[in-house]
GROMACS .gro file of C-alpha atoms in nm:
model
   73
    1MET     CA    1  -0.155  -4.825   3.305
    2LYS     CA    2  -0.098  -5.062   2.998
    3LYS     CA    3   0.038  -5.010   2.673
    4THR     CA    4   0.118  -5.178   2.365
    5TYR     CA    5   0.411  -5.119   2.170
    6LYS     CA    6   0.496  -5.231   1.805
    7ILE     CA    7   0.836  -5.431   1.784
    8GLU     CA    8   1.086  -5.614   1.531
    9VAL     CA    9   1.270  -5.934   1.677
   10ASP     CA   10   1.396  -6.219   1.508
   11CYS     CA   11   1.287  -6.549   1.673
   12ALA     CA   12   1.110  -6.625   1.978
   13ASN     CA   13   1.417  -6.720   2.185
   14CYS     CA   14   1.534  -6.341   2.125
   15ALA     CA   15   1.155  -6.191   2.218
   16LEU     CA   16   1.207  -6.409   2.521
   17LYS     CA   17   1.563  -6.251   2.631
   18MET     CA   18   1.326  -5.890   2.555
   19GLU     CA   19   1.072  -5.979   2.779
   20ASP     CA   20   1.306  -6.069   3.052
   21THR     CA   21   1.500  -5.777   3.084
   22ALA     CA   22   1.207  -5.534   3.009
   23LYS     CA   23   1.078  -5.654   3.357
   24LYS     CA   24   1.392  -5.629   3.528
   25VAL     CA   25   1.397  -5.217   3.457
   26GLU     CA   26   1.274  -4.990   3.726
   27GLY     CA   27   0.883  -4.869   3.634
   28VAL     CA   28   0.790  -5.146   3.454
   29GLN     CA   29   0.535  -5.427   3.638
   30ASP     CA   30   0.530  -5.661   3.407
   31ALA     CA   31   0.561  -5.724   3.011
   32THR     CA   32   0.517  -5.967   2.747
   33VAL     CA   33   0.681  -6.000   2.413
   34SER     CA   34   0.513  -6.171   2.160
   35PHE     CA   35   0.714  -6.315   1.894
   36MET     CA   36   0.413  -6.418   1.669
   37THR     CA   37   0.250  -6.065   1.694
   38GLN     CA   38   0.583  -5.892   1.707
   39LYS     CA   39   0.432  -5.645   2.015
   40MET     CA   40   0.526  -5.572   2.329
   41LYS     CA   41   0.266  -5.569   2.617
   42VAL     CA   42   0.400  -5.336   2.950
   43GLU     CA   43   0.251  -5.268   3.260
   44PHE     CA   44   0.401  -4.964   3.452
   45ALA     CA   45   0.391  -4.938   3.742
   46GLU     CA   46   0.177  -4.641   4.003
   47GLY     CA   47   0.394  -4.298   3.924
   48ALA     CA   48   0.637  -4.437   3.656
   49ASP     CA   49   0.691  -4.176   3.378
   50VAL     CA   50   0.612  -4.384   3.063
   51ARG     CA   51   0.843  -4.220   2.795
   52ASN     CA   52   1.132  -4.239   3.033
   53VAL     CA   53   1.079  -4.608   3.121
   54MET     CA   54   1.062  -4.712   2.791
   55GLU     CA   55   1.353  -4.536   2.686
   56ALA     CA   56   1.540  -4.737   2.971
   57VAL     CA   57   1.338  -5.053   2.818
   58ARG     CA   58   1.480  -5.018   2.443
   59LYS     CA   59   1.841  -4.916   2.565
   60ALA     CA   60   1.844  -5.256   2.743
   61CYS     CA   61   1.689  -5.442   2.512
   62LYS     CA   62   1.933  -5.360   2.316
   63LYS     CA   63   2.246  -5.476   2.532
   64VAL     CA   64   2.051  -5.841   2.533
   65GLU     CA   65   1.959  -5.834   2.135
   66SER     CA   66   2.113  -5.567   1.942
   67ASP     CA   67   1.943  -5.619   1.642
   68CYS     CA   68   1.553  -5.608   1.805
   69GLU     CA   69   1.330  -5.263   1.769
   70ILE     CA   70   1.061  -5.097   1.967
   71TYR     CA   71   0.875  -4.866   1.844
   72LEU     CA   72   0.776  -4.609   2.078
   73ASP     CA   73   0.556  -4.369   1.858
   0.00000   0.00000   0.00000
């Protein structure tokens, strides 16, 4: 399953940090973060609980880039 989320991130380097971090979260098969479009595309592993995985992604991204935001709704 793939989903796209609106995000707020200040620079391309920060977006890359978010992308690398998101890919390491359990339940994420692949992730792409676009600074230009302010969107994060996430491909979830089969059977993953999307809501819980995205909460973990948000938490992990906040650790590497404290002023980023991922809108889950």
